[in-house]
Tab-separated table of C-alpha atoms in Angstrom:
chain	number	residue	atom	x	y	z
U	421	UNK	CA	159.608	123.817	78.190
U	422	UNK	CA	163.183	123.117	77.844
U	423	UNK	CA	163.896	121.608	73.841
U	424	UNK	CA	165.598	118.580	73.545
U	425	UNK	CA	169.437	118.408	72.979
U	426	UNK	CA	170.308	117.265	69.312
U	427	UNK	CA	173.929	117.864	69.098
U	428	UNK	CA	175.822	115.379	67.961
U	429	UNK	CA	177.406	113.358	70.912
U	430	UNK	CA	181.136	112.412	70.797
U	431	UNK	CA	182.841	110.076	73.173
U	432	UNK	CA	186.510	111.232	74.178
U	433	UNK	CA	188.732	108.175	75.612
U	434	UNK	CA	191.873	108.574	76.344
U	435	UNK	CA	193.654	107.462	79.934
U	436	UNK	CA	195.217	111.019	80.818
U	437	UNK	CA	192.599	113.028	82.729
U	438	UNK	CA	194.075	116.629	81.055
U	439	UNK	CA	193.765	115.243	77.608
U	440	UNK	CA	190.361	114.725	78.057
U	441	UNK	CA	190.381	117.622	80.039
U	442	UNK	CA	191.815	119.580	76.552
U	443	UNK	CA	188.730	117.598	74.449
U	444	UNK	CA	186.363	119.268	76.654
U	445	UNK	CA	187.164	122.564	76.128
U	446	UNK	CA	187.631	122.101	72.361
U	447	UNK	CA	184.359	120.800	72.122
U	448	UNK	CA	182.089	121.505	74.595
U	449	UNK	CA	180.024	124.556	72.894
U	450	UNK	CA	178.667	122.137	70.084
U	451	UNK	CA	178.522	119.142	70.725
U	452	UNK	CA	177.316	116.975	73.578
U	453	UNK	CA	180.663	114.839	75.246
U	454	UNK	CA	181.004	111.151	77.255
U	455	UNK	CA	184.397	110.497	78.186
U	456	UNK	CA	186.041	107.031	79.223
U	457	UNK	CA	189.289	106.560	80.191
U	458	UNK	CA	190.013	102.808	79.096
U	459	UNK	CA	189.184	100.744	76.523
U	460	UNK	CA	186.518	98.645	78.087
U	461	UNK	CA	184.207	101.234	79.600
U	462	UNK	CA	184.829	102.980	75.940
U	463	UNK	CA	182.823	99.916	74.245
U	464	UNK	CA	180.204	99.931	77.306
U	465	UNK	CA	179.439	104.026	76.555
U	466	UNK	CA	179.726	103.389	72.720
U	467	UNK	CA	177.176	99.734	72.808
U	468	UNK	CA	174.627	102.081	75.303
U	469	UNK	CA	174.405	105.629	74.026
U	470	UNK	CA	175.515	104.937	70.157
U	471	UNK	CA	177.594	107.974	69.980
U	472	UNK	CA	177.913	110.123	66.579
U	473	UNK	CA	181.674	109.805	66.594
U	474	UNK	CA	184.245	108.454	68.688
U	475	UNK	CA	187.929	110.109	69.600
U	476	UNK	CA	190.029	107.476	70.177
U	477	UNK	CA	193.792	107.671	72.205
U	478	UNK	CA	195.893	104.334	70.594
U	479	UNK	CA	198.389	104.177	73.576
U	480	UNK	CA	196.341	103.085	76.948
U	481	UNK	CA	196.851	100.200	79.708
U	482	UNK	CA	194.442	97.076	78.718
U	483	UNK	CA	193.233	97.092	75.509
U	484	UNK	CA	194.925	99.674	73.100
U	485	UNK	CA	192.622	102.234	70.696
U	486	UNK	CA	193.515	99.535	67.492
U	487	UNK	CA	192.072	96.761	70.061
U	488	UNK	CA	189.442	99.087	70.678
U	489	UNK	CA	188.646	100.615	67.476
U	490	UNK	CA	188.225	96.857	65.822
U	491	UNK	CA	186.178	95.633	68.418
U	492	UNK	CA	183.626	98.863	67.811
U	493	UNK	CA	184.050	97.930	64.031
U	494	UNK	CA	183.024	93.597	64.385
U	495	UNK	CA	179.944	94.810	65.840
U	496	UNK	CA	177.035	95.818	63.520
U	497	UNK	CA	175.707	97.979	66.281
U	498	UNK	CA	178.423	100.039	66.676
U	499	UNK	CA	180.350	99.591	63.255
U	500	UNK	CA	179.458	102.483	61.437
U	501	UNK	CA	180.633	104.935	64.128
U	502	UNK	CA	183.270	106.736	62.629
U	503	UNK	CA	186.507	106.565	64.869
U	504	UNK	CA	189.139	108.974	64.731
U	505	UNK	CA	192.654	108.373	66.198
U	506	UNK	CA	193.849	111.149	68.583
U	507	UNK	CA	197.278	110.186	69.114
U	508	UNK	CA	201.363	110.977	69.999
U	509	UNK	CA	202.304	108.382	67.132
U	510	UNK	CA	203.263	109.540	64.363
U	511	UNK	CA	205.092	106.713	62.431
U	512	UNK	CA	203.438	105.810	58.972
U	513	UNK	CA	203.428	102.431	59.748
U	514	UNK	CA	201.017	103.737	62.908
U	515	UNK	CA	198.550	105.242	61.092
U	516	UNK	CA	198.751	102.425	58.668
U	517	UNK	CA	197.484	100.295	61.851
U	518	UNK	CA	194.823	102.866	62.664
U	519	UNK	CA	193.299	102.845	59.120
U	520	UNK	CA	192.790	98.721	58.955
U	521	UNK	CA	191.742	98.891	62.267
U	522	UNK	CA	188.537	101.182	60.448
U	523	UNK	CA	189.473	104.716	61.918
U	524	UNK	CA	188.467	107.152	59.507
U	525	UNK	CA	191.306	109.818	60.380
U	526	UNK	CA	194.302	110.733	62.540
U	527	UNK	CA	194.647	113.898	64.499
U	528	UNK	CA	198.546	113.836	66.015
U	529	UNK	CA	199.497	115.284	69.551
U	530	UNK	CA	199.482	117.851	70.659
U	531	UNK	CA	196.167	118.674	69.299
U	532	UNK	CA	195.513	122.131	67.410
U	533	UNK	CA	191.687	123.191	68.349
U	534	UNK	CA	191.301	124.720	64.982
U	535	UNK	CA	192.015	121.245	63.463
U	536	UNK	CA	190.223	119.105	65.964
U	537	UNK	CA	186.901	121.158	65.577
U	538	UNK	CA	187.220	121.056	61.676
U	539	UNK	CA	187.980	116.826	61.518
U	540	UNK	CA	184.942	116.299	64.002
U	541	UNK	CA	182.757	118.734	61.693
U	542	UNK	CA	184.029	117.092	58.041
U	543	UNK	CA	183.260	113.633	59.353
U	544	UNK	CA	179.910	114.010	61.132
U	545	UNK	CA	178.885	115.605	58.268
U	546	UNK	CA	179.882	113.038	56.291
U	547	UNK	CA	177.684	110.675	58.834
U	548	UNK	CA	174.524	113.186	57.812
U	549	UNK	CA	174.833	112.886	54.030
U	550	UNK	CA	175.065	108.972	54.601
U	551	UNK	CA	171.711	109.197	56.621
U	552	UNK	CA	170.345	110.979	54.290
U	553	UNK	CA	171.011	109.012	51.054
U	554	UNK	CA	170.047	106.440	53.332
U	555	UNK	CA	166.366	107.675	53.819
U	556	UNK	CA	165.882	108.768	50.487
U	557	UNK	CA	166.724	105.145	49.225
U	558	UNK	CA	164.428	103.789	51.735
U	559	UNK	CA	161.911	106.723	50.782
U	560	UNK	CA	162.399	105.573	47.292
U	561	UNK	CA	161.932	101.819	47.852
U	562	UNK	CA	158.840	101.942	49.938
U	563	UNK	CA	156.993	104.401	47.275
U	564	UNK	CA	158.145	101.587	44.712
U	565	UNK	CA	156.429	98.655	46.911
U	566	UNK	CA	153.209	100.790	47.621
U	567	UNK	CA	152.652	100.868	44.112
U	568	UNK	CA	153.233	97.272	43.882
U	569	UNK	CA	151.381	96.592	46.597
U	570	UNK	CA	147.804	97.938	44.641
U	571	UNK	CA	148.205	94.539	42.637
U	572	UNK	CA	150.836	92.307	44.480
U	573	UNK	CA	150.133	91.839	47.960
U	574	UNK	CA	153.838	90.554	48.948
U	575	UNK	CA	155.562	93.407	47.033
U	576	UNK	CA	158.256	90.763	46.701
U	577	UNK	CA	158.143	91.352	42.641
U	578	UNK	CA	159.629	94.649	42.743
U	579	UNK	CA	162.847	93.283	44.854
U	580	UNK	CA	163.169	90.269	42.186
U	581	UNK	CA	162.936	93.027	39.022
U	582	UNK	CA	165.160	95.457	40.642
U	583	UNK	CA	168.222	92.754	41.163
U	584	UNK	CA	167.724	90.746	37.832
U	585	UNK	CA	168.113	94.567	36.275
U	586	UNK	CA	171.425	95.065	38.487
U	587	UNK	CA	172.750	91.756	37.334
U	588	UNK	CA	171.901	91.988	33.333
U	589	UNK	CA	173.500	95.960	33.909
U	590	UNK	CA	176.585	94.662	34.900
U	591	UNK	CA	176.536	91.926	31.904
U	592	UNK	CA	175.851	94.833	29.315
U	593	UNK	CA	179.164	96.887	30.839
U	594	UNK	CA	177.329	99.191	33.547
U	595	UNK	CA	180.438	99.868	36.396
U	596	UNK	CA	178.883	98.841	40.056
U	597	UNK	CA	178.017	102.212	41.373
U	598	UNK	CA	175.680	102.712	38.046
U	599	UNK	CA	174.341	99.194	38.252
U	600	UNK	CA	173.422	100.183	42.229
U	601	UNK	CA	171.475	103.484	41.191
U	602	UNK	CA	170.317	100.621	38.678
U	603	UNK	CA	168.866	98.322	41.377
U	604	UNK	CA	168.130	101.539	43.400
U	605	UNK	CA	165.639	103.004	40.746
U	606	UNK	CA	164.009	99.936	39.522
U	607	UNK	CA	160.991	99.620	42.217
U	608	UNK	CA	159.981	102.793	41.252
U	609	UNK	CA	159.123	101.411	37.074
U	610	UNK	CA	155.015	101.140	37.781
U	611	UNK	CA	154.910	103.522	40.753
U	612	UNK	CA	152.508	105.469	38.289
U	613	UNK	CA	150.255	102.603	38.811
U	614	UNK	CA	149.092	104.959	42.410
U	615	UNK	CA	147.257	106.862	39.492
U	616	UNK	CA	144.963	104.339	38.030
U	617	UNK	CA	141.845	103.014	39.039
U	618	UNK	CA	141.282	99.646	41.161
U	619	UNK	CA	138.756	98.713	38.741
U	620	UNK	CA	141.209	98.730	35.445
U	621	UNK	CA	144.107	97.631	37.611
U	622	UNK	CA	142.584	94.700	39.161
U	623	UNK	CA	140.307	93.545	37.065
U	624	UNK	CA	140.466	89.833	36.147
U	625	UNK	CA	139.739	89.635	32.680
U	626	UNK	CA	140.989	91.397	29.404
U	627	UNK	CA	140.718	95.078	29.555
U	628	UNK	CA	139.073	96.482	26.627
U	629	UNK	CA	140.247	99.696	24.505
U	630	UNK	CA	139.725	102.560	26.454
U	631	UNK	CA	140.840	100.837	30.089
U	632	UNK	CA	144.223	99.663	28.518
U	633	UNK	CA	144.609	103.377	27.834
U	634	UNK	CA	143.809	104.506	30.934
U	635	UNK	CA	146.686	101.367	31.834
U	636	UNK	CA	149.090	102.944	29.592
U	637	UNK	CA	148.927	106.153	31.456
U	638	UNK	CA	150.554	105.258	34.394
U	639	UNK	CA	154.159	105.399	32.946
U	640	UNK	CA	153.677	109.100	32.260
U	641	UNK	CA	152.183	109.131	35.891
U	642	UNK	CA	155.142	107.497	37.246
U	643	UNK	CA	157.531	110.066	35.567
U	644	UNK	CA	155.497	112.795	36.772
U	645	UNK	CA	155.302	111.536	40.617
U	646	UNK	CA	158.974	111.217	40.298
U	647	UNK	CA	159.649	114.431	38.340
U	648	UNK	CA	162.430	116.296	36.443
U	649	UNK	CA	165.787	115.906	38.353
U	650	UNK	CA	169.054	116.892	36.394
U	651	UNK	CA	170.675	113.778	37.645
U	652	UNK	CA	171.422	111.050	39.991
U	653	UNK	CA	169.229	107.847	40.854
U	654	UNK	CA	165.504	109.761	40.442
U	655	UNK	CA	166.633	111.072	36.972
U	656	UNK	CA	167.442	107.417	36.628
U	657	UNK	CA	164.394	106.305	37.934
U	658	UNK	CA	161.924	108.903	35.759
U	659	UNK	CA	163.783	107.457	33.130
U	660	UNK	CA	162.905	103.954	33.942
U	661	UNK	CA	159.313	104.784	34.458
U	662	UNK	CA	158.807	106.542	31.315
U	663	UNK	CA	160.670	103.715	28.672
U	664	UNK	CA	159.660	100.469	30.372
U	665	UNK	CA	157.183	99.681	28.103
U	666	UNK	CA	158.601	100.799	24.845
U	667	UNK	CA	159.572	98.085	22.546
U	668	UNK	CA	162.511	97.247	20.259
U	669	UNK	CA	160.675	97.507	17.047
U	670	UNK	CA	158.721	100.409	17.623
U	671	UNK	CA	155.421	99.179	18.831
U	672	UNK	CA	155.450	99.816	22.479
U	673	UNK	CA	154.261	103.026	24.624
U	674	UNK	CA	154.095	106.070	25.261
U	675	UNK	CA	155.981	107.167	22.740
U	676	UNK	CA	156.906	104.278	20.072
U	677	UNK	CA	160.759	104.585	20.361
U	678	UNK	CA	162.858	102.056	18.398
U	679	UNK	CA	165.794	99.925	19.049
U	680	UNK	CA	168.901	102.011	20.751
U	681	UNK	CA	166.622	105.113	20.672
U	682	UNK	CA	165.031	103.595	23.774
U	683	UNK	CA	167.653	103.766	26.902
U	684	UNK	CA	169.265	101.238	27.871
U	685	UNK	CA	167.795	100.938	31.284
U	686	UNK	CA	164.658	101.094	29.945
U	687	UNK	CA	165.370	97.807	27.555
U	688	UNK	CA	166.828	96.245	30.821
U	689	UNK	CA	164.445	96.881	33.352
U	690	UNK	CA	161.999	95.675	30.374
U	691	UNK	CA	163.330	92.076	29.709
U	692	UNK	CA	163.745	92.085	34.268
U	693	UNK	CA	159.978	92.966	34.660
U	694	UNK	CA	158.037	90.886	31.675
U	695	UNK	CA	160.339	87.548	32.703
U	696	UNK	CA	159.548	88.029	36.670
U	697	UNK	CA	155.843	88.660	35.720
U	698	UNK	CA	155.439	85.625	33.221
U	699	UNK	CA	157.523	83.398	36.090
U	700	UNK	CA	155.521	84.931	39.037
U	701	UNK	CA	151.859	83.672	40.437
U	702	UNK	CA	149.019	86.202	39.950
U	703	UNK	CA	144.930	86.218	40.818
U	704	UNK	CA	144.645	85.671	36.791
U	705	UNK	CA	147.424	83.261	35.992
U	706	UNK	CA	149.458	80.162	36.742
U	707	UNK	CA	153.012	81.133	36.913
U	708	UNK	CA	155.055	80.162	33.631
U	709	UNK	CA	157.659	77.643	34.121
U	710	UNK	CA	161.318	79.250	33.733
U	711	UNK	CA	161.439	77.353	30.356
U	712	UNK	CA	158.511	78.973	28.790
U	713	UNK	CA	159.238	82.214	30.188
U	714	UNK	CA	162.985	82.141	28.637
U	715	UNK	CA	161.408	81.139	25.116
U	716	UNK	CA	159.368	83.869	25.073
U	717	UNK	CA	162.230	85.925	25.567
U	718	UNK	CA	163.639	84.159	22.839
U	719	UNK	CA	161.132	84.964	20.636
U	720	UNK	CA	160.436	88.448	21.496
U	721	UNK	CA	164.283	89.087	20.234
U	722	UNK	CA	164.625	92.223	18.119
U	723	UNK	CA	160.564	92.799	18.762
U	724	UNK	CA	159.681	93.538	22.553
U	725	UNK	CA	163.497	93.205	23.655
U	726	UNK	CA	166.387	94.204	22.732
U	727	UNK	CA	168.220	90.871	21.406
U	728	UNK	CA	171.819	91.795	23.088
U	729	UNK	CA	170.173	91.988	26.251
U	730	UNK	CA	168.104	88.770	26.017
U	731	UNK	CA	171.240	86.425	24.827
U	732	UNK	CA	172.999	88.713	28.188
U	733	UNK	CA	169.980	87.866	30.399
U	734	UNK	CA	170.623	84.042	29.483
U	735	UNK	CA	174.231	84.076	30.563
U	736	UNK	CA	173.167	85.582	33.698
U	737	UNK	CA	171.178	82.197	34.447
U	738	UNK	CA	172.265	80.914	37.668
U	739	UNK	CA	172.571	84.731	39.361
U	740	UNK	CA	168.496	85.047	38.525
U	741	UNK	CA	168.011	81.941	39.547
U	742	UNK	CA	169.743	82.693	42.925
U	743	UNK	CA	167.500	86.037	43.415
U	744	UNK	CA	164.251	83.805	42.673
U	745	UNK	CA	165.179	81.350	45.366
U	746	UNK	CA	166.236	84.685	48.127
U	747	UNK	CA	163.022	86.423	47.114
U	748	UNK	CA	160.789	83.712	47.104
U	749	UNK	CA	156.882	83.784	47.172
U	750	UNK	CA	155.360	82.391	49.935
């Protein structure tokens, strides 16, 4: 049975025949090749067979490669094809052009094989690692919401947590690409809870001594599904899962850490759980008004939070408030 083709496939456009001509014998042996000599049947090929990458000429009757390349990038099908310039311009102001048109490099005329094969191979791998951070996150998310899912049908409490912790990061001085792994890690805080019985977990009433510590189990759980990772967002979000429930003054689980002792994203992702949870519908309670949910907070200062972080999360007001309206409950 003959295996399907998976190399990468590469459309070549340029309005000389032999240039093309040249891009086919460069490239041919890996990779799989459509090739359009004008602009417009370049953005038919690229809208119907979503090519990997796209070698683009700038100089060509009709519309030019900048024409082209910006049309490829206004469309969210085809924007995140990386476009390279293949071109006899060399002027800075040129390549200048390319670059805000969204090309992601410049290979200059006459082409060197050696160089053409190695710019096609950095950037399509570049396109893999994407994908795959891509997955993992969604990997990542989706084991956060099938936790969530064991006690909150619309899994919308995990999305509300995971942005009020992004927004009180940035308030306490996280830089955006730690308050992303921030957001990123938060759904998985309770994805223990895939380790504890239906019967403890959905039970309506109190739970008495030896079901809440069965309960408290599931943030040792939830760093053990996640396991040891020497950094990165799933070191992050062990973290998360192992601290959420400690407290400020000591009294909190598993392992009674105190004040600054506890991480910091384990004090935020604390005060962005307990307030969604209090202002969130359940089977066993009325949601709290935002009021009474904020004067808890208030109260809990310096004992269940951290009291920085609760006069931060009050400041932050009108961006929770924005999340709660997005995220909605039905």
């Amino acid at each position: 049975m003959t295996q399907p083709n998976n190399r990468p496939l590469i459309l070549a456009v340029d309005d000389e025949a032999s240039n093309l001509q040249l891009l086919r014998q460069i490239l041919q042996d890996h990779y799989r090749l459509l090739f359009a000599k004008d602009g417009a049947r370049a953005l038919e090929l690229a809208r119907q067979e979503r090519p990997d990458l796209v070698l683009l000429d700038v100089m060509m009757p009709g519309m030019s490669g900048y024409e082209v390349c910006a049309s490829l990038k206004s469309n969210q099908d085809t924007a995140a094809i990386p476009v390279i310039f293949v071109t006899a311009l060399t002027d800075t102001a040129d390549e200048l052009e390319g670059f805000e048109a969204g090309a992601v490099d410049y290979i200059t005329k006459p082409v060197s094989p050696p160089i053409v094969r190695a710019r096609v191979r950095t950037h399509l791998s570049l396109v893999r690692m994407e994908e795959l951070r891509a997955t993992r996150l969604e990997i990542v998310q989706r084991l956060g919401l099938a936790a969530e899912y064991k006690d909150n049908e619309t899994g919308l409490h995990v999305i509300r947590m995971s942005h009020f912790s992004r927004i009180l990061g940035i308030a306490a001085g996280m830089s955006e690409a730690e308050a992303d792994d921030l957001l990123h890690a938060a759904p998985m805080h309770d994805v223990g809870k895939i380790g504890i019985p239906d019967r403890i977990l959905q039970k309506p009433g109190p739970l008495d001594p030896d079901e809440w510590k069965v309960m408290q189990s599931h943030v040792t759980i939830g760093a053990e599904i996640i396991g040891e990772h020497e950094g990165g967002m799933l070191a992050l979000a062990a973290q998360i899962a192992l601290t959420h429930h400690e407290k400020y003054d000591g009294s909190g689980y598993p392992n009674g850490l105190r004040g600054e002792d506890i991480p910091l994203v384990g004090r935020i992702v604390a005060i962005a759980d307990v307030f969604d949870a209090l202002t969130s519908k359940r089977p066993y309670k009325k949601a709290w008004t935002e009021d009474e949910a904020l004067t808890f907070l208030r109260e809990q200062k310096g004992r269940h939070f951290d009291p920085a972080l609760v006069d931060l999360f009050l400041e932050q007001m009108p961006a929770v408030r924005a999340v709660q309206q997005r995220w909605a409950e039905a």
